[in-house]
Amino acid sequence: MTTWIVNALYLDGEGEAPVRRHLKVENGKVAEWADGSTAVDTAGCEVIDAAGKLLTPGLIDMHVHLREPGFEHKETIASGTRSAAKGGFTTIACMPNTRPVTDTPDTVKFVRNKARSEGVVRVLPYAAITKNELGRELTDFAALKEAGAIGFTDDGVGVQSAQMMKQAMARARSLGLPIIAHCEDDSLVEGAAVTEGAFARRHGLKGIPNESEAIHVGRDILLAEATGVHYHVCHVSTEQSIRLIRLGKSVGVNVTAEVCPHHLVLSDEDIPDSMDANWKMNPPLRTPRDVEACVRALEDGTIDIIVTDHAPHSAEEKAKGLERAPFGIVGFETAFPLLYTKFVKTGRWTLGFLLRRMTCDPARVFGLNAGRLDVGAPADLVLIDLESEKEVDPGSFLSKGRNTPFAGWKLYGWPALTMVDGRVVWTEQSGIIEA
Ligand code: DOR
Ligand code: ZN
Ligand code: ZN
């Protein structure tokens, strides 16, 4: 099948200003680009009139929780990938803190097969570093790689033992796969729900200190230097972690890092006094000083990419209140509009910069054939309406999770159409388009 997307404003992560273009998609691939001022012959083709919307490579999210197998009441591969498509994402990498934990080749294959049969975007599975994510015994890295795992992580918890982490890095290195680390020293956390800061003081709560994250970051950078592994830091949230990553990069350690939209736009001072658990995630919202450090680190390349850490939970679980509810917020359906509105609309970032950190940079960091729309590349793309303002309505999410602190926010930059492998999988008008 041949499709022409006409009258688009094209920009990818390598350009600075959008250009008017038409795009021909054939057999799932980018087939031809034409200048927007010329007319193209679309006879016999499907035609999508982009009508001046932004056309860009599909967004990539290297840190998401799809909850299947085991927590299907929170999310499934079907619902999570539909939510991703609606958010403009075409490639996502899912975390192994499922039930059972994704720590065997069979579970990796289960996730891949389910994604193929029921998913609507590309799903890349991570496998656990330790069995059951208990930090006691390493998984079989070679067999997990063979089954299709793209990297190793115990996300949800930190690997507490330095010796265990060092062995994991040595094995990952020998297989040419990265270690992706949720950095958290349990001995410093003590069951707290929010960061050490103004909110915790006001409510007399124990706080999660910045060092609980940064100690692991520093430890692991030294271990990555010793082993030569590609070491990727999850959801960076503190100024101290950033300092260490900057130092690691400056001496040539193969360290990369990610940051989440919520850590770029919210601080602990924004948490409402109602103690709403939709403001609870791990790592927690930090101080305004940490937020500014994260934004600057993303700007100067110390932090390489943006990820959502999409972490759906049921309404019942989140109703337990700030102290008892599980950590996590959903992210797919708000990420781009949020960052576009807060950083591009305000003039702090160019649109090209935001796109770079959500498309070609994640592809580069993880060696993916994605994030660009050269002729011959898979036609994974998104059309985005940069003009209309809409309110975040959790009731309209395709995710099963409604747990977001952004309900009611008025944002610009809403995806209008998502295409994966040359097939339109979602449009604003029709919703999900089943194959
Ligand atoms: O907020 C979070 N939610 N942080 C994590 O590390 C885990 C995740 C989850 O699985 O819900
Ligand atoms: Zn995590
Ligand atoms: Zn996570």
Short mmCIF file of C-alpha atoms and ligand atoms in Angstrom, two decimals:
data_model
loop_
_atom_site.label_atom_id
_atom_site.label_comp_id
_atom_site.label_asym_id
_atom_site.label_seq_id
_atom_site.Cartn_x
_atom_site.Cartn_y
_atom_site.Cartn_z
CA MET A 1 0.00 0.00 0.00
CA THR A 2 1.12 3.54 -0.77
CA THR A 3 0.23 6.53 1.38
CA TRP A 4 1.02 10.19 0.77
CA ILE A 5 1.10 12.47 3.79
CA VAL A 6 0.69 15.89 2.22
CA ASN A 7 1.07 19.46 3.50
CA ALA A 8 3.07 18.57 6.58
CA LEU A 9 5.48 20.80 8.46
CA TYR A 10 8.47 18.50 8.84
CA LEU A 11 11.02 18.70 11.61
CA ASP A 12 13.18 16.00 13.17
CA GLY A 13 15.68 16.03 16.00
CA GLU A 14 18.45 17.14 13.70
CA GLY A 15 16.76 20.18 12.16
CA GLU A 16 16.02 23.54 13.71
CA ALA A 17 13.05 24.91 11.75
CA PRO A 18 10.09 23.02 10.25
CA VAL A 19 9.87 22.81 6.44
CA ARG A 20 6.78 22.18 4.29
CA ARG A 21 6.96 18.70 2.82
CA HIS A 22 4.98 15.78 1.45
CA LEU A 23 5.98 12.24 2.41
CA LYS A 24 5.35 9.02 0.53
CA VAL A 25 5.14 5.83 2.57
CA GLU A 26 5.28 2.48 0.81
CA ASN A 27 5.42 -1.06 2.20
CA GLY A 28 5.91 0.24 5.71
CA LYS A 29 8.90 2.37 4.79
CA VAL A 30 9.70 5.98 4.03
CA ALA A 31 9.72 5.97 0.21
CA GLU A 32 10.07 9.57 -0.94
CA TRP A 33 10.14 13.17 0.24
CA ALA A 34 8.75 15.99 -1.88
CA ASP A 35 8.99 19.76 -1.50
CA GLY A 36 5.80 21.17 0.00
CA SER A 37 5.49 23.84 -2.66
CA THR A 38 5.19 21.25 -5.45
CA ALA A 39 2.13 19.13 -6.23
CA VAL A 40 2.55 15.37 -6.01
CA ASP A 41 0.70 12.73 -7.99
CA THR A 42 -1.35 10.84 -5.44
CA ALA A 43 -3.50 8.87 -7.89
CA GLY A 44 -4.31 5.43 -6.49
CA CYS A 45 -2.75 6.23 -3.12
CA GLU A 46 -4.23 6.75 0.29
CA VAL A 47 -3.86 10.47 1.12
CA ILE A 48 -3.52 11.95 4.58
CA ASP A 49 -3.77 15.73 4.61
CA ALA A 50 -1.54 16.88 7.45
CA ALA A 51 -2.94 20.39 6.96
CA GLY A 52 0.07 22.16 8.42
CA LYS A 53 0.58 19.87 11.39
CA LEU A 54 4.06 19.01 12.58
CA LEU A 55 5.36 15.75 11.09
CA THR A 56 8.14 14.16 13.09
CA PRO A 57 9.67 10.72 13.76
CA GLY A 58 7.64 8.68 16.25
CA LEU A 59 8.64 9.43 19.83
CA ILE A 60 10.75 6.88 21.70
CA ASP A 61 10.28 6.10 25.41
CA MET A 62 13.01 3.92 26.90
CA HIS A 63 11.43 3.58 30.36
CA VAL A 64 7.85 2.39 30.78
CA HIS A 65 5.82 -0.04 32.88
CA LEU A 66 3.26 -2.10 30.97
CA ARG A 67 2.41 -4.29 34.00
CA GLU A 68 1.83 -7.48 32.03
CA PRO A 69 2.19 -10.27 33.04
CA GLY A 70 0.68 -10.13 36.50
CA PHE A 71 -0.75 -6.68 37.13
CA GLU A 72 -3.34 -6.51 34.37
CA HIS A 73 -5.68 -4.50 36.60
CA LYS A 74 -3.16 -1.61 36.35
CA GLU A 75 -2.30 -1.92 32.63
CA THR A 76 -1.88 -4.50 29.88
CA ILE A 77 0.37 -4.59 26.85
CA ALA A 78 -2.76 -3.84 24.82
CA SER A 79 -3.84 -0.81 26.88
CA GLY A 80 -0.31 0.48 27.51
CA THR A 81 0.68 0.44 23.85
CA ARG A 82 -2.60 2.17 22.91
CA SER A 83 -1.84 4.85 25.47
CA ALA A 84 1.67 5.18 24.01
CA ALA A 85 0.29 5.54 20.46
CA LYS A 86 -2.05 8.29 21.63
CA GLY A 87 0.92 10.07 23.16
CA GLY A 88 2.84 9.94 19.87
CA PHE A 89 5.23 7.15 20.88
CA THR A 90 6.08 4.44 18.36
CA THR A 91 8.87 2.61 20.25
CA ILE A 92 8.82 1.88 23.97
CA ALA A 93 11.04 -0.19 26.27
CA CYS A 94 9.28 -1.94 29.14
CA MET A 95 10.51 -2.65 32.63
CA PRO A 96 10.71 -6.15 34.11
CA ASN A 97 8.98 -5.53 37.48
CA THR A 98 6.03 -7.65 36.39
CA ARG A 99 4.63 -10.78 38.11
CA PRO A 100 6.43 -13.03 37.48
CA VAL A 101 9.37 -10.68 37.15
CA THR A 102 10.74 -10.72 33.60
CA ASP A 103 13.78 -12.74 34.66
CA THR A 104 13.52 -15.81 32.40
CA PRO A 105 13.67 -16.25 28.61
CA ASP A 106 10.06 -17.50 28.66
CA THR A 107 8.77 -14.30 30.23
CA VAL A 108 10.78 -12.15 27.81
CA LYS A 109 9.25 -14.16 24.95
CA PHE A 110 5.78 -13.84 26.49
CA VAL A 111 6.11 -10.03 26.49
CA ARG A 112 7.41 -9.96 22.91
CA ASN A 113 4.71 -12.29 21.61
CA LYS A 114 1.95 -10.44 23.41
CA ALA A 115 3.28 -7.13 22.06
CA ARG A 116 3.31 -8.55 18.55
CA SER A 117 -0.24 -9.93 18.76
CA GLU A 118 -1.96 -7.29 20.92
CA GLY A 119 0.28 -4.21 20.90
CA VAL A 120 0.06 -1.30 18.50
CA VAL A 121 3.58 0.15 18.88
CA ARG A 122 7.04 -1.44 19.01
CA VAL A 123 7.86 -2.91 22.42
CA LEU A 124 11.43 -3.64 23.49
CA PRO A 125 11.69 -5.66 26.71
CA TYR A 126 14.30 -5.24 29.43
CA ALA A 127 15.10 -8.24 31.63
CA ALA A 128 15.88 -8.24 35.34
CA ILE A 129 19.44 -8.10 36.67
CA THR A 130 18.63 -10.36 39.62
CA LYS A 131 16.11 -13.18 40.01
CA ASN A 132 12.77 -11.80 41.17
CA GLU A 133 14.54 -8.41 41.51
CA LEU A 134 15.59 -9.52 44.97
CA GLY A 135 19.24 -8.56 44.57
CA ARG A 136 20.48 -12.01 45.59
CA GLU A 137 21.26 -13.96 42.43
CA LEU A 138 22.01 -12.84 38.88
CA THR A 139 19.71 -13.93 36.06
CA ASP A 140 20.98 -15.79 32.98
CA PHE A 141 22.01 -12.76 30.90
CA ALA A 142 23.04 -14.73 27.79
CA ALA A 143 19.75 -16.64 27.64
CA LEU A 144 17.77 -13.44 28.25
CA LYS A 145 19.61 -11.68 25.44
CA GLU A 146 18.95 -14.64 23.17
CA ALA A 147 15.23 -14.36 24.04
CA GLY A 148 15.23 -10.70 22.99
CA ALA A 149 16.04 -8.61 26.08
CA ILE A 150 17.69 -5.31 25.09
CA GLY A 151 19.29 -4.56 28.46
CA PHE A 152 19.23 -5.41 32.15
CA THR A 153 17.60 -3.55 35.04
CA ASP A 154 15.97 -4.16 38.41
CA ASP A 155 13.88 -1.00 37.99
CA GLY A 156 11.54 -0.41 40.89
CA VAL A 157 14.40 -1.16 43.27
CA GLY A 158 18.12 -0.47 43.42
CA VAL A 159 20.72 -3.25 43.34
CA GLN A 160 21.98 -2.90 46.90
CA SER A 161 25.19 -4.90 46.66
CA ALA A 162 28.12 -3.27 44.86
CA GLN A 163 29.61 -6.68 44.24
CA MET A 164 26.38 -7.93 42.60
CA MET A 165 26.26 -4.81 40.43
CA LYS A 166 29.89 -5.20 39.40
CA GLN A 167 29.33 -8.81 38.32
CA ALA A 168 26.19 -7.80 36.43
CA MET A 169 28.12 -5.08 34.59
CA ALA A 170 30.92 -7.45 33.65
CA ARG A 171 28.41 -9.92 32.18
CA ALA A 172 26.39 -7.28 30.38
CA ARG A 173 29.59 -5.85 28.96
CA SER A 174 30.65 -9.23 27.59
CA LEU A 175 27.28 -9.50 25.83
CA GLY A 176 27.36 -5.93 24.53
CA LEU A 177 24.16 -4.90 26.37
CA PRO A 178 23.61 -1.98 28.77
CA ILE A 179 22.83 -1.92 32.50
CA ILE A 180 19.93 0.42 33.26
CA ALA A 181 19.89 1.40 36.92
CA HIS A 182 17.19 2.53 39.31
CA CYS A 183 19.51 4.23 41.78
CA GLU A 184 18.36 3.98 45.36
CA ASP A 185 20.19 3.03 48.53
CA ASP A 186 17.54 1.41 50.71
CA SER A 187 19.39 2.13 53.95
CA LEU A 188 18.84 5.86 53.42
CA VAL A 189 15.19 5.76 52.39
CA GLU A 190 13.40 4.34 55.45
CA GLY A 191 9.96 4.07 53.96
CA ALA A 192 9.56 7.78 53.17
CA ALA A 193 7.13 8.93 50.46
CA VAL A 194 8.36 12.40 49.51
CA THR A 195 11.70 14.18 49.22
CA GLU A 196 13.46 15.87 52.10
CA GLY A 197 12.30 19.43 51.55
CA ALA A 198 9.64 22.05 52.25
CA PHE A 199 6.66 19.72 51.86
CA ALA A 200 8.05 17.03 54.17
CA ARG A 201 8.93 19.63 56.82
CA ARG A 202 5.50 21.26 56.66
CA HIS A 203 3.74 17.94 57.15
CA GLY A 204 6.21 16.44 59.60
CA LEU A 205 7.03 13.61 57.20
CA LYS A 206 10.25 11.68 56.89
CA GLY A 207 11.97 12.61 53.64
CA ILE A 208 13.85 10.69 50.95
CA PRO A 209 17.31 12.31 50.85
CA ASN A 210 19.06 13.19 47.59
CA GLU A 211 22.04 11.02 48.59
CA SER A 212 19.93 7.86 48.42
CA GLU A 213 19.99 8.30 44.63
CA ALA A 214 23.41 9.89 44.15
CA ILE A 215 25.32 7.30 46.20
CA HIS A 216 24.29 4.60 43.74
CA VAL A 217 25.06 6.84 40.77
CA GLY A 218 28.59 7.49 42.08
CA ARG A 219 29.19 3.86 43.00
CA ASP A 220 27.97 2.62 39.65
CA ILE A 221 29.98 5.10 37.60
CA LEU A 222 33.11 3.75 39.28
CA LEU A 223 31.97 0.19 38.55
CA ALA A 224 31.16 1.11 34.96
CA GLU A 225 34.66 2.55 34.61
CA ALA A 226 36.13 -0.67 35.96
CA THR A 227 34.03 -2.96 33.74
CA GLY A 228 33.63 -0.86 30.60
CA VAL A 229 29.88 -1.48 30.43
CA HIS A 230 27.37 0.97 28.98
CA TYR A 231 25.74 2.21 32.18
CA HIS A 232 22.46 4.12 31.92
CA VAL A 233 21.02 5.99 34.91
CA CYS A 234 17.22 5.91 35.29
CA HIS A 235 15.05 8.94 36.14
CA VAL A 236 17.75 11.35 37.39
CA SER A 237 16.22 13.71 39.95
CA THR A 238 19.00 15.34 41.97
CA GLU A 239 21.71 17.93 41.54
CA GLN A 240 24.19 15.56 43.22
CA SER A 241 23.58 12.74 40.71
CA ILE A 242 24.06 15.20 37.87
CA ARG A 243 27.39 16.35 39.24
CA LEU A 244 28.59 12.74 39.32
CA ILE A 245 27.32 11.93 35.81
CA ARG A 246 29.04 15.05 34.48
CA LEU A 247 32.28 13.94 36.12
CA GLY A 248 31.90 10.39 34.78
CA LYS A 249 31.35 11.63 31.24
CA SER A 250 34.28 14.03 31.51
CA VAL A 251 36.69 11.17 32.23
CA GLY A 252 35.31 8.98 29.45
CA VAL A 253 33.08 6.55 31.37
CA ASN A 254 30.33 5.13 29.13
CA VAL A 255 27.51 6.60 31.21
CA THR A 256 24.21 7.93 29.87
CA ALA A 257 21.15 9.22 31.70
CA GLU A 258 17.46 9.95 31.42
CA VAL A 259 15.02 12.38 33.05
CA CYS A 260 11.22 12.33 33.32
CA PRO A 261 8.88 15.21 32.40
CA HIS A 262 7.57 15.46 35.98
CA HIS A 263 11.08 16.03 37.34
CA LEU A 264 11.51 18.87 34.84
CA VAL A 265 8.28 20.72 35.60
CA LEU A 266 7.29 19.95 39.20
CA SER A 267 9.00 20.32 42.57
CA ASP A 268 8.00 19.18 46.05
CA GLU A 269 6.65 22.69 46.60
CA ASP A 270 3.91 21.99 44.06
CA ILE A 271 2.50 19.00 45.98
CA PRO A 272 -0.97 19.96 47.22
CA ASP A 273 -1.56 19.89 50.97
CA SER A 274 -4.45 17.49 50.32
CA MET A 275 -1.70 14.83 50.19
CA ASP A 276 -2.98 13.52 46.86
CA ALA A 277 -1.04 10.36 45.95
CA ASN A 278 -1.04 11.34 42.28
CA TRP A 279 1.99 13.42 43.25
CA LYS A 280 3.86 10.40 44.57
CA MET A 281 6.50 8.75 42.45
CA ASN A 282 9.96 7.30 42.88
CA PRO A 283 12.26 9.16 42.75
CA PRO A 284 10.08 11.80 44.39
CA LEU A 285 9.52 15.36 43.22
CA ARG A 286 12.62 17.16 44.47
CA THR A 287 13.35 20.76 45.41
CA PRO A 288 13.14 23.63 42.89
CA ARG A 289 16.95 23.72 42.89
CA ASP A 290 17.08 20.07 41.74
CA VAL A 291 14.45 20.76 39.08
CA GLU A 292 16.56 23.57 37.61
CA ALA A 293 19.66 21.34 37.76
CA CYS A 294 17.80 18.63 35.80
CA VAL A 295 16.65 21.08 33.13
CA ARG A 296 20.17 22.46 32.72
CA ALA A 297 21.70 18.96 32.61
CA LEU A 298 19.29 17.97 29.84
CA GLU A 299 20.18 21.18 28.00
CA ASP A 300 23.95 20.66 28.21
CA GLY A 301 23.80 16.93 27.38
CA THR A 302 24.77 15.61 30.81
CA ILE A 303 21.33 13.99 30.71
CA ASP A 304 20.87 12.41 27.29
CA ILE A 305 17.21 11.62 26.90
CA ILE A 306 13.65 12.11 28.14
CA VAL A 307 11.58 9.10 29.28
CA THR A 308 8.17 9.00 30.94
CA ASP A 309 8.54 6.20 33.55
CA HIS A 310 4.85 5.59 32.70
CA ALA A 311 3.75 3.80 35.90
CA PRO A 312 0.01 3.09 35.98
CA HIS A 313 -1.74 2.11 39.22
CA SER A 314 -5.43 1.54 39.94
CA ALA A 315 -7.62 4.24 41.50
CA GLU A 316 -8.08 2.04 44.60
CA GLU A 317 -4.32 1.75 45.10
CA LYS A 318 -3.79 5.47 44.67
CA ALA A 319 -6.69 6.25 47.04
CA LYS A 320 -4.66 4.93 49.97
CA GLY A 321 -3.17 8.37 50.51
CA LEU A 322 0.27 9.83 50.04
CA GLU A 323 2.03 7.69 52.63
CA ARG A 324 0.53 4.30 51.75
CA ALA A 325 -0.19 4.45 48.02
CA PRO A 326 2.32 2.93 45.56
CA PHE A 327 4.85 5.18 43.79
CA GLY A 328 4.25 6.12 40.17
CA ILE A 329 2.32 8.26 37.69
CA VAL A 330 1.22 7.67 34.10
CA GLY A 331 3.13 9.56 31.44
CA PHE A 332 2.47 8.65 27.81
CA GLU A 333 -0.52 10.87 27.15
CA THR A 334 0.83 14.06 28.68
CA ALA A 335 4.61 13.95 28.06
CA PHE A 336 4.93 15.77 24.76
CA PRO A 337 2.21 18.43 25.31
CA LEU A 338 3.61 19.13 28.78
CA LEU A 339 7.18 19.68 27.62
CA TYR A 340 6.14 21.50 24.47
CA THR A 341 3.97 23.90 26.48
CA LYS A 342 6.38 24.44 29.37
CA PHE A 343 9.66 24.69 27.47
CA VAL A 344 9.08 25.33 23.76
CA LYS A 345 6.06 27.65 23.91
CA THR A 346 7.84 29.69 26.57
CA GLY A 347 10.92 30.04 24.37
CA ARG A 348 13.40 28.24 26.61
CA TRP A 349 13.93 25.35 24.15
CA THR A 350 13.64 25.07 20.41
CA LEU A 351 11.18 22.50 19.08
CA GLY A 352 14.14 20.75 17.45
CA PHE A 353 15.84 20.33 20.83
CA LEU A 354 12.77 18.74 22.44
CA LEU A 355 12.35 16.38 19.48
CA ARG A 356 16.03 15.44 19.60
CA ARG A 357 15.82 14.35 23.23
CA MET A 358 12.70 12.25 22.48
CA THR A 359 13.66 10.69 19.12
CA CYS A 360 17.19 10.54 17.72
CA ASP A 361 19.00 10.75 21.07
CA PRO A 362 17.26 7.70 22.61
CA ALA A 363 17.89 5.85 19.32
CA ARG A 364 21.58 6.77 19.48
CA VAL A 365 21.99 5.89 23.17
CA PHE A 366 20.40 2.45 22.72
CA GLY A 367 21.53 1.73 19.15
CA LEU A 368 18.02 1.57 17.68
CA ASN A 369 17.10 1.84 14.02
CA ALA A 370 14.53 4.54 14.81
CA GLY A 371 14.21 8.25 15.40
CA ARG A 372 14.85 9.32 11.80
CA LEU A 373 12.77 9.31 8.63
CA ASP A 374 15.39 8.79 5.94
CA VAL A 375 14.26 7.07 2.75
CA GLY A 376 14.21 3.35 3.53
CA ALA A 377 13.64 3.80 7.26
CA PRO A 378 10.57 2.27 8.95
CA ALA A 379 7.64 4.67 8.63
CA ASP A 380 7.19 5.27 12.36
CA LEU A 381 5.93 8.81 12.67
CA VAL A 382 3.54 11.21 14.33
CA LEU A 383 1.55 14.27 13.31
CA ILE A 384 1.23 16.85 16.07
CA ASP A 385 -1.16 19.78 16.33
CA LEU A 386 0.90 22.61 17.81
CA GLU A 387 -1.89 25.16 17.69
CA SER A 388 -4.84 24.02 19.78
CA GLU A 389 -5.04 24.22 23.53
CA LYS A 390 -6.69 21.33 25.36
CA GLU A 391 -7.15 20.35 28.96
CA VAL A 392 -5.63 17.15 30.34
CA ASP A 393 -8.59 14.85 31.00
CA PRO A 394 -7.54 11.61 32.71
CA GLY A 395 -11.02 10.23 31.94
CA SER A 396 -10.08 10.17 28.26
CA PHE A 397 -6.76 8.31 28.70
CA LEU A 398 -6.32 5.05 26.83
CA SER A 399 -4.12 3.87 29.71
CA LYS A 400 -5.96 2.01 32.45
CA GLY A 401 -4.12 4.33 34.83
CA ARG A 402 -5.58 7.74 35.65
CA ASN A 403 -2.86 8.58 38.15
CA THR A 404 -1.53 11.93 37.00
CA PRO A 405 -0.81 15.21 38.76
CA PHE A 406 -1.54 17.08 35.51
CA ALA A 407 -5.34 16.72 35.41
CA GLY A 408 -6.92 19.96 34.23
CA TRP A 409 -3.67 21.48 32.94
CA LYS A 410 -4.18 23.41 29.72
CA LEU A 411 -1.58 22.34 27.17
CA TYR A 412 -0.59 22.68 23.52
CA GLY A 413 1.14 20.14 21.27
CA TRP A 414 -1.31 17.26 21.10
CA PRO A 415 -0.61 14.30 18.80
CA ALA A 416 -3.17 13.93 16.01
CA LEU A 417 -2.06 10.77 14.18
CA THR A 418 0.43 8.01 14.92
CA MET A 419 1.83 5.62 12.30
CA VAL A 420 3.89 2.51 13.01
CA ASP A 421 5.49 0.55 10.19
CA GLY A 422 3.48 2.52 7.63
CA ARG A 423 0.14 1.72 9.26
CA VAL A 424 -1.99 4.38 10.95
CA VAL A 425 -2.56 2.96 14.45
CA TRP A 426 -4.26 5.95 16.08
CA THR A 427 -5.88 9.22 15.06
CA GLU A 428 -7.42 11.96 17.13
CA GLN A 429 -10.74 11.59 15.26
CA SER A 430 -11.05 7.81 15.15
CA GLY A 431 -9.00 6.66 18.12
CA ILE A 432 -7.20 3.33 17.81
CA ILE A 433 -7.41 1.78 14.36
CA GLU A 434 -7.39 -1.97 14.77
CA ALA A 435 -5.38 -3.93 12.20
O1 DOR B 1 7.41 5.77 40.48
C1 DOR B 1 7.82 4.65 40.22
N1 DOR B 1 6.99 3.67 39.82
N2 DOR B 1 9.12 4.41 40.36
C2 DOR B 1 9.62 3.20 40.25
O2 DOR B 1 10.78 3.05 40.41
C3 DOR B 1 8.75 2.04 39.99
C4 DOR B 1 7.52 2.44 39.33
C5 DOR B 1 6.45 1.40 39.36
O3 DOR B 1 6.73 0.24 38.99
O4 DOR B 1 5.32 1.72 39.72
ZN ZN B 2 12.73 3.31 38.85
ZN ZN B 3 10.32 2.82 36.34
#
